[in-house]
């Protein structure tokens, strides 16, 4: 068993405005609860729509393709929002036989394809035996980019 290194960058102290974590039952009806929670947390974030989409897709993958879908299974969503800079998100599932190769697994318009194309950075980590974390970082637009967009 390997020790887990937190994929999300560390902050000096727990700050509920910046860090959020919640476990969900591994069923498809939970995806809407993920989206609702994230919309509330990210209400003023300029990349909120992308974050909600990416976490929803990764959550759906956890429910559809991992052991999280088994009776009693669950998946965990974690989010870190550093205002004005970036949002990091991750979904931890209960593992599967997937090799974790994002590039080989991403099909056109699939959730992993979206992660690879919308995130500033992304990856996969195996933790706690078979558990797996798919993570991403999405940078906020630069101040100059925001001004040009308006």
mmCIF file with all atom_site columns, C-alpha atoms in Angstrom:
data_model
loop_
_atom_site.group_PDB
_atom_site.id
_atom_site.type_symbol
_atom_site.label_atom_id
_atom_site.label_alt_id
_atom_site.label_comp_id
_atom_site.label_asym_id
_atom_site.label_entity_id
_atom_site.label_seq_id
_atom_site.pdbx_PDB_ins_code
_atom_site.Cartn_x
_atom_site.Cartn_y
_atom_site.Cartn_z
_atom_site.occupancy
_atom_site.B_iso_or_equiv
_atom_site.pdbx_formal_charge
_atom_site.auth_seq_id
_atom_site.auth_comp_id
_atom_site.auth_asym_id
_atom_site.auth_atom_id
_atom_site.pdbx_PDB_model_num
ATOM 1   C CA . UNK A 1 1   ? 0.000   0.000  0.000   1.00 0.00 ? 1   UNK A CA 1
ATOM 2   C CA . UNK A 1 2   ? 1.293   3.444  -0.873  1.00 0.00 ? 2   UNK A CA 1
ATOM 3   C CA . UNK A 1 3   ? 0.877   6.506  1.248   1.00 0.00 ? 3   UNK A CA 1
ATOM 4   C CA . UNK A 1 4   ? -1.350  9.140  -0.200  1.00 0.00 ? 4   UNK A CA 1
ATOM 5   C CA . UNK A 1 5   ? 0.110   12.477 -1.077  1.00 0.00 ? 5   UNK A CA 1
ATOM 6   C CA . UNK A 1 6   ? -2.654  15.034 -1.290  1.00 0.00 ? 6   UNK A CA 1
ATOM 7   C CA . UNK A 1 7   ? -3.066  15.959 -4.946  1.00 0.00 ? 7   UNK A CA 1
ATOM 8   C CA . UNK A 1 8   ? -4.473  19.370 -4.158  1.00 0.00 ? 8   UNK A CA 1
ATOM 9   C CA . UNK A 1 9   ? -1.927  22.026 -3.232  1.00 0.00 ? 9   UNK A CA 1
ATOM 10  C CA . UNK A 1 10  ? -1.747  22.606 0.504   1.00 0.00 ? 10  UNK A CA 1
ATOM 11  C CA . UNK A 1 11  ? -2.908  25.836 2.120   1.00 0.00 ? 11  UNK A CA 1
ATOM 12  C CA . UNK A 1 12  ? -1.530  27.125 5.395   1.00 0.00 ? 12  UNK A CA 1
ATOM 13  C CA . UNK A 1 13  ? -4.670  26.343 7.391   1.00 0.00 ? 13  UNK A CA 1
ATOM 14  C CA . UNK A 1 14  ? -8.077  24.876 6.644   1.00 0.00 ? 14  UNK A CA 1
ATOM 15  C CA . UNK A 1 15  ? -10.227 27.572 5.136   1.00 0.00 ? 15  UNK A CA 1
ATOM 16  C CA . UNK A 1 16  ? -13.811 26.612 4.220   1.00 0.00 ? 16  UNK A CA 1
ATOM 17  C CA . UNK A 1 17  ? -13.765 29.341 1.581   1.00 0.00 ? 17  UNK A CA 1
ATOM 18  C CA . UNK A 1 18  ? -10.855 27.583 -0.130  1.00 0.00 ? 18  UNK A CA 1
ATOM 19  C CA . UNK A 1 19  ? -11.115 23.866 0.690   1.00 0.00 ? 19  UNK A CA 1
ATOM 20  C CA . UNK A 1 20  ? -14.125 21.587 0.353   1.00 0.00 ? 20  UNK A CA 1
ATOM 21  C CA . UNK A 1 21  ? -14.552 17.811 0.537   1.00 0.00 ? 21  UNK A CA 1
ATOM 22  C CA . UNK A 1 22  ? -17.605 15.588 0.483   1.00 0.00 ? 22  UNK A CA 1
ATOM 23  C CA . UNK A 1 23  ? -18.311 11.874 0.033   1.00 0.00 ? 23  UNK A CA 1
ATOM 24  C CA . UNK A 1 24  ? -21.205 10.763 -2.162  1.00 0.00 ? 24  UNK A CA 1
ATOM 25  C CA . UNK A 1 25  ? -22.929 7.422  -2.542  1.00 0.00 ? 25  UNK A CA 1
ATOM 26  C CA . UNK A 1 26  ? -21.797 5.724  -5.766  1.00 0.00 ? 26  UNK A CA 1
ATOM 27  C CA . UNK A 1 27  ? -25.110 6.124  -7.599  1.00 0.00 ? 27  UNK A CA 1
ATOM 28  C CA . UNK A 1 28  ? -25.999 8.224  -10.637 1.00 0.00 ? 28  UNK A CA 1
ATOM 29  C CA . UNK A 1 29  ? -28.539 10.339 -8.748  1.00 0.00 ? 29  UNK A CA 1
ATOM 30  C CA . UNK A 1 30  ? -25.672 11.824 -6.735  1.00 0.00 ? 30  UNK A CA 1
ATOM 31  C CA . UNK A 1 31  ? -24.183 13.653 -9.734  1.00 0.00 ? 31  UNK A CA 1
ATOM 32  C CA . UNK A 1 32  ? -26.860 16.361 -9.511  1.00 0.00 ? 32  UNK A CA 1
ATOM 33  C CA . UNK A 1 33  ? -25.992 16.836 -5.837  1.00 0.00 ? 33  UNK A CA 1
ATOM 34  C CA . UNK A 1 34  ? -22.341 17.294 -6.794  1.00 0.00 ? 34  UNK A CA 1
ATOM 35  C CA . UNK A 1 35  ? -23.298 19.966 -9.343  1.00 0.00 ? 35  UNK A CA 1
ATOM 36  C CA . UNK A 1 36  ? -25.598 21.771 -6.897  1.00 0.00 ? 36  UNK A CA 1
ATOM 37  C CA . UNK A 1 37  ? -22.928 21.885 -4.197  1.00 0.00 ? 37  UNK A CA 1
ATOM 38  C CA . UNK A 1 38  ? -20.258 23.136 -6.600  1.00 0.00 ? 38  UNK A CA 1
ATOM 39  C CA . UNK A 1 39  ? -22.461 25.852 -8.072  1.00 0.00 ? 39  UNK A CA 1
ATOM 40  C CA . UNK A 1 40  ? -23.034 27.199 -4.563  1.00 0.00 ? 40  UNK A CA 1
ATOM 41  C CA . UNK A 1 41  ? -19.345 27.056 -3.620  1.00 0.00 ? 41  UNK A CA 1
ATOM 42  C CA . UNK A 1 42  ? -18.127 28.575 -6.891  1.00 0.00 ? 42  UNK A CA 1
ATOM 43  C CA . UNK A 1 43  ? -20.867 31.182 -7.362  1.00 0.00 ? 43  UNK A CA 1
ATOM 44  C CA . UNK A 1 44  ? -18.384 34.037 -7.962  1.00 0.00 ? 44  UNK A CA 1
ATOM 45  C CA . UNK A 1 45  ? -15.670 32.039 -9.730  1.00 0.00 ? 45  UNK A CA 1
ATOM 46  C CA . UNK A 1 46  ? -14.876 32.968 -13.353 1.00 0.00 ? 46  UNK A CA 1
ATOM 47  C CA . UNK A 1 47  ? -14.204 29.309 -14.267 1.00 0.00 ? 47  UNK A CA 1
ATOM 48  C CA . UNK A 1 48  ? -17.160 27.849 -12.339 1.00 0.00 ? 48  UNK A CA 1
ATOM 49  C CA . UNK A 1 49  ? -18.912 26.402 -15.394 1.00 0.00 ? 49  UNK A CA 1
ATOM 50  C CA . UNK A 1 50  ? -15.801 24.481 -16.444 1.00 0.00 ? 50  UNK A CA 1
ATOM 51  C CA . UNK A 1 51  ? -15.215 23.221 -12.898 1.00 0.00 ? 51  UNK A CA 1
ATOM 52  C CA . UNK A 1 52  ? -18.805 22.007 -12.511 1.00 0.00 ? 52  UNK A CA 1
ATOM 53  C CA . UNK A 1 53  ? -18.569 20.255 -15.885 1.00 0.00 ? 53  UNK A CA 1
ATOM 54  C CA . UNK A 1 54  ? -15.234 18.571 -15.141 1.00 0.00 ? 54  UNK A CA 1
ATOM 55  C CA . UNK A 1 55  ? -16.155 17.394 -11.645 1.00 0.00 ? 55  UNK A CA 1
ATOM 56  C CA . UNK A 1 56  ? -19.545 16.160 -12.907 1.00 0.00 ? 56  UNK A CA 1
ATOM 57  C CA . UNK A 1 57  ? -17.845 14.137 -15.638 1.00 0.00 ? 57  UNK A CA 1
ATOM 58  C CA . UNK A 1 58  ? -15.282 12.654 -13.263 1.00 0.00 ? 58  UNK A CA 1
ATOM 59  C CA . UNK A 1 59  ? -18.025 11.836 -10.758 1.00 0.00 ? 59  UNK A CA 1
ATOM 60  C CA . UNK A 1 60  ? -20.063 10.145 -13.488 1.00 0.00 ? 60  UNK A CA 1
ATOM 61  C CA . UNK A 1 61  ? -16.984 8.117  -14.462 1.00 0.00 ? 61  UNK A CA 1
ATOM 62  C CA . UNK A 1 62  ? -16.546 7.027  -10.842 1.00 0.00 ? 62  UNK A CA 1
ATOM 63  C CA . UNK A 1 63  ? -20.158 5.826  -10.722 1.00 0.00 ? 63  UNK A CA 1
ATOM 64  C CA . UNK A 1 64  ? -20.127 4.178  -14.156 1.00 0.00 ? 64  UNK A CA 1
ATOM 65  C CA . UNK A 1 65  ? -16.657 2.641  -14.336 1.00 0.00 ? 65  UNK A CA 1
ATOM 66  C CA . UNK A 1 66  ? -15.268 2.013  -10.844 1.00 0.00 ? 66  UNK A CA 1
ATOM 67  C CA . UNK A 1 67  ? -15.978 -0.108 -7.807  1.00 0.00 ? 67  UNK A CA 1
ATOM 68  C CA . UNK A 1 68  ? -17.713 2.952  -6.344  1.00 0.00 ? 68  UNK A CA 1
ATOM 69  C CA . UNK A 1 69  ? -20.854 1.724  -8.120  1.00 0.00 ? 69  UNK A CA 1
ATOM 70  C CA . UNK A 1 70  ? -20.928 -1.481 -6.030  1.00 0.00 ? 70  UNK A CA 1
ATOM 71  C CA . UNK A 1 71  ? -23.380 -1.704 -3.090  1.00 0.00 ? 71  UNK A CA 1
ATOM 72  C CA . UNK A 1 72  ? -22.058 0.498  -0.291  1.00 0.00 ? 72  UNK A CA 1
ATOM 73  C CA . UNK A 1 73  ? -19.633 2.194  -2.678  1.00 0.00 ? 73  UNK A CA 1
ATOM 74  C CA . UNK A 1 74  ? -18.877 5.891  -2.659  1.00 0.00 ? 74  UNK A CA 1
ATOM 75  C CA . UNK A 1 75  ? -16.725 8.526  -4.282  1.00 0.00 ? 75  UNK A CA 1
ATOM 76  C CA . UNK A 1 76  ? -15.170 11.632 -2.775  1.00 0.00 ? 76  UNK A CA 1
ATOM 77  C CA . UNK A 1 77  ? -15.045 15.071 -4.368  1.00 0.00 ? 77  UNK A CA 1
ATOM 78  C CA . UNK A 1 78  ? -12.429 17.580 -3.221  1.00 0.00 ? 78  UNK A CA 1
ATOM 79  C CA . UNK A 1 79  ? -12.081 21.175 -4.299  1.00 0.00 ? 79  UNK A CA 1
ATOM 80  C CA . UNK A 1 80  ? -9.643  23.940 -3.554  1.00 0.00 ? 80  UNK A CA 1
ATOM 81  C CA . UNK A 1 81  ? -10.381 27.456 -4.774  1.00 0.00 ? 81  UNK A CA 1
ATOM 82  C CA . UNK A 1 82  ? -7.680  30.089 -4.524  1.00 0.00 ? 82  UNK A CA 1
ATOM 83  C CA . UNK A 1 83  ? -9.587  33.215 -5.495  1.00 0.00 ? 83  UNK A CA 1
ATOM 84  C CA . UNK A 1 84  ? -8.102  35.135 -8.382  1.00 0.00 ? 84  UNK A CA 1
ATOM 85  C CA . UNK A 1 85  ? -5.689  32.312 -9.191  1.00 0.00 ? 85  UNK A CA 1
ATOM 86  C CA . UNK A 1 86  ? -7.014  28.781 -9.740  1.00 0.00 ? 86  UNK A CA 1
ATOM 87  C CA . UNK A 1 87  ? -9.335  25.949 -8.769  1.00 0.00 ? 87  UNK A CA 1
ATOM 88  C CA . UNK A 1 88  ? -8.120  22.395 -8.197  1.00 0.00 ? 88  UNK A CA 1
ATOM 89  C CA . UNK A 1 89  ? -10.553 19.524 -8.170  1.00 0.00 ? 89  UNK A CA 1
ATOM 90  C CA . UNK A 1 90  ? -10.302 15.810 -7.685  1.00 0.00 ? 90  UNK A CA 1
ATOM 91  C CA . UNK A 1 91  ? -12.570 12.802 -7.570  1.00 0.00 ? 91  UNK A CA 1
ATOM 92  C CA . UNK A 1 92  ? -11.474 9.741  -5.631  1.00 0.00 ? 92  UNK A CA 1
ATOM 93  C CA . UNK A 1 93  ? -13.180 6.477  -6.506  1.00 0.00 ? 93  UNK A CA 1
ATOM 94  C CA . UNK A 1 94  ? -12.846 2.945  -5.164  1.00 0.00 ? 94  UNK A CA 1
ATOM 95  C CA . UNK A 1 95  ? -10.737 1.705  -8.066  1.00 0.00 ? 95  UNK A CA 1
ATOM 96  C CA . UNK A 1 96  ? -11.125 -0.545 -11.072 1.00 0.00 ? 96  UNK A CA 1
ATOM 97  C CA . UNK A 1 97  ? -8.928  -2.343 -13.564 1.00 0.00 ? 97  UNK A CA 1
ATOM 98  C CA . UNK A 1 98  ? -8.338  0.928  -15.499 1.00 0.00 ? 98  UNK A CA 1
ATOM 99  C CA . UNK A 1 99  ? -4.635  1.609  -15.988 1.00 0.00 ? 99  UNK A CA 1
ATOM 100 C CA . UNK A 1 100 ? -5.059  5.349  -15.365 1.00 0.00 ? 100 UNK A CA 1
ATOM 101 C CA . UNK A 1 101 ? -3.758  6.474  -18.760 1.00 0.00 ? 101 UNK A CA 1
ATOM 102 C CA . UNK A 1 102 ? -5.747  9.659  -19.405 1.00 0.00 ? 102 UNK A CA 1
ATOM 103 C CA . UNK A 1 103 ? -4.501  10.166 -22.946 1.00 0.00 ? 103 UNK A CA 1
ATOM 104 C CA . UNK A 1 104 ? -5.266  6.640  -24.141 1.00 0.00 ? 104 UNK A CA 1
ATOM 105 C CA . UNK A 1 105 ? -8.669  6.619  -22.407 1.00 0.00 ? 105 UNK A CA 1
ATOM 106 C CA . UNK A 1 106 ? -9.933  10.002 -23.592 1.00 0.00 ? 106 UNK A CA 1
ATOM 107 C CA . UNK A 1 107 ? -12.388 9.596  -26.451 1.00 0.00 ? 107 UNK A CA 1
ATOM 108 C CA . UNK A 1 108 ? -13.700 12.577 -28.379 1.00 0.00 ? 108 UNK A CA 1
ATOM 109 C CA . UNK A 1 109 ? -16.276 14.417 -26.217 1.00 0.00 ? 109 UNK A CA 1
ATOM 110 C CA . UNK A 1 110 ? -15.805 12.050 -23.246 1.00 0.00 ? 110 UNK A CA 1
ATOM 111 C CA . UNK A 1 111 ? -15.303 13.299 -19.701 1.00 0.00 ? 111 UNK A CA 1
ATOM 112 C CA . UNK A 1 112 ? -11.577 12.549 -19.793 1.00 0.00 ? 112 UNK A CA 1
ATOM 113 C CA . UNK A 1 113 ? -11.300 14.310 -23.167 1.00 0.00 ? 113 UNK A CA 1
ATOM 114 C CA . UNK A 1 114 ? -12.862 17.386 -21.561 1.00 0.00 ? 114 UNK A CA 1
ATOM 115 C CA . UNK A 1 115 ? -10.459 17.207 -18.617 1.00 0.00 ? 115 UNK A CA 1
ATOM 116 C CA . UNK A 1 116 ? -7.469  16.999 -20.955 1.00 0.00 ? 116 UNK A CA 1
ATOM 117 C CA . UNK A 1 117 ? -8.710  19.927 -23.039 1.00 0.00 ? 117 UNK A CA 1
ATOM 118 C CA . UNK A 1 118 ? -10.120 22.303 -20.413 1.00 0.00 ? 118 UNK A CA 1
ATOM 119 C CA . UNK A 1 119 ? -7.756  21.833 -17.469 1.00 0.00 ? 119 UNK A CA 1
ATOM 120 C CA . UNK A 1 120 ? -4.484  23.700 -17.034 1.00 0.00 ? 120 UNK A CA 1
ATOM 121 C CA . UNK A 1 121 ? -3.008  20.467 -15.610 1.00 0.00 ? 121 UNK A CA 1
ATOM 122 C CA . UNK A 1 122 ? -4.366  17.026 -14.727 1.00 0.00 ? 122 UNK A CA 1
ATOM 123 C CA . UNK A 1 123 ? -3.331  13.553 -13.662 1.00 0.00 ? 123 UNK A CA 1
ATOM 124 C CA . UNK A 1 124 ? -4.156  10.295 -11.934 1.00 0.00 ? 124 UNK A CA 1
ATOM 125 C CA . UNK A 1 125 ? -2.896  8.919  -8.635  1.00 0.00 ? 125 UNK A CA 1
ATOM 126 C CA . UNK A 1 126 ? -3.517  5.509  -7.105  1.00 0.00 ? 126 UNK A CA 1
ATOM 127 C CA . UNK A 1 127 ? -4.020  5.664  -3.351  1.00 0.00 ? 127 UNK A CA 1
ATOM 128 C CA . UNK A 1 128 ? -5.065  3.443  -0.470  1.00 0.00 ? 128 UNK A CA 1
ATOM 129 C CA . UNK A 1 129 ? -4.706  0.168  -2.317  1.00 0.00 ? 129 UNK A CA 1
ATOM 130 C CA . UNK A 1 130 ? -7.065  0.237  -5.298  1.00 0.00 ? 130 UNK A CA 1
ATOM 131 C CA . UNK A 1 131 ? -8.526  3.710  -4.769  1.00 0.00 ? 131 UNK A CA 1
ATOM 132 C CA . UNK A 1 132 ? -7.784  6.164  -7.528  1.00 0.00 ? 132 UNK A CA 1
ATOM 133 C CA . UNK A 1 133 ? -7.830  9.960  -7.713  1.00 0.00 ? 133 UNK A CA 1
ATOM 134 C CA . UNK A 1 134 ? -8.288  11.846 -10.960 1.00 0.00 ? 134 UNK A CA 1
ATOM 135 C CA . UNK A 1 135 ? -7.332  15.477 -10.404 1.00 0.00 ? 135 UNK A CA 1
ATOM 136 C CA . UNK A 1 136 ? -7.158  18.699 -12.383 1.00 0.00 ? 136 UNK A CA 1
ATOM 137 C CA . UNK A 1 137 ? -6.243  22.348 -12.019 1.00 0.00 ? 137 UNK A CA 1
ATOM 138 C CA . UNK A 1 138 ? -8.017  25.142 -13.865 1.00 0.00 ? 138 UNK A CA 1
ATOM 139 C CA . UNK A 1 139 ? -6.353  28.548 -13.775 1.00 0.00 ? 139 UNK A CA 1
ATOM 140 C CA . UNK A 1 140 ? -8.430  31.704 -13.641 1.00 0.00 ? 140 UNK A CA 1
ATOM 141 C CA . UNK A 1 141 ? -8.094  33.908 -16.696 1.00 0.00 ? 141 UNK A CA 1
ATOM 142 C CA . UNK A 1 142 ? -5.377  36.521 -16.374 1.00 0.00 ? 142 UNK A CA 1
ATOM 143 C CA . UNK A 1 143 ? -6.614  39.996 -15.473 1.00 0.00 ? 143 UNK A CA 1
ATOM 144 C CA . UNK A 1 144 ? -5.846  41.181 -19.016 1.00 0.00 ? 144 UNK A CA 1
ATOM 145 C CA . UNK A 1 145 ? -7.812  38.275 -20.497 1.00 0.00 ? 145 UNK A CA 1
ATOM 146 C CA . UNK A 1 146 ? -10.837 39.195 -18.362 1.00 0.00 ? 146 UNK A CA 1
ATOM 147 C CA . UNK A 1 147 ? -10.699 42.826 -19.509 1.00 0.00 ? 147 UNK A CA 1
ATOM 148 C CA . UNK A 1 148 ? -10.550 41.785 -23.191 1.00 0.00 ? 148 UNK A CA 1
ATOM 149 C CA . UNK A 1 149 ? -13.504 39.423 -22.707 1.00 0.00 ? 149 UNK A CA 1
ATOM 150 C CA . UNK A 1 150 ? -15.817 42.246 -21.534 1.00 0.00 ? 150 UNK A CA 1
#
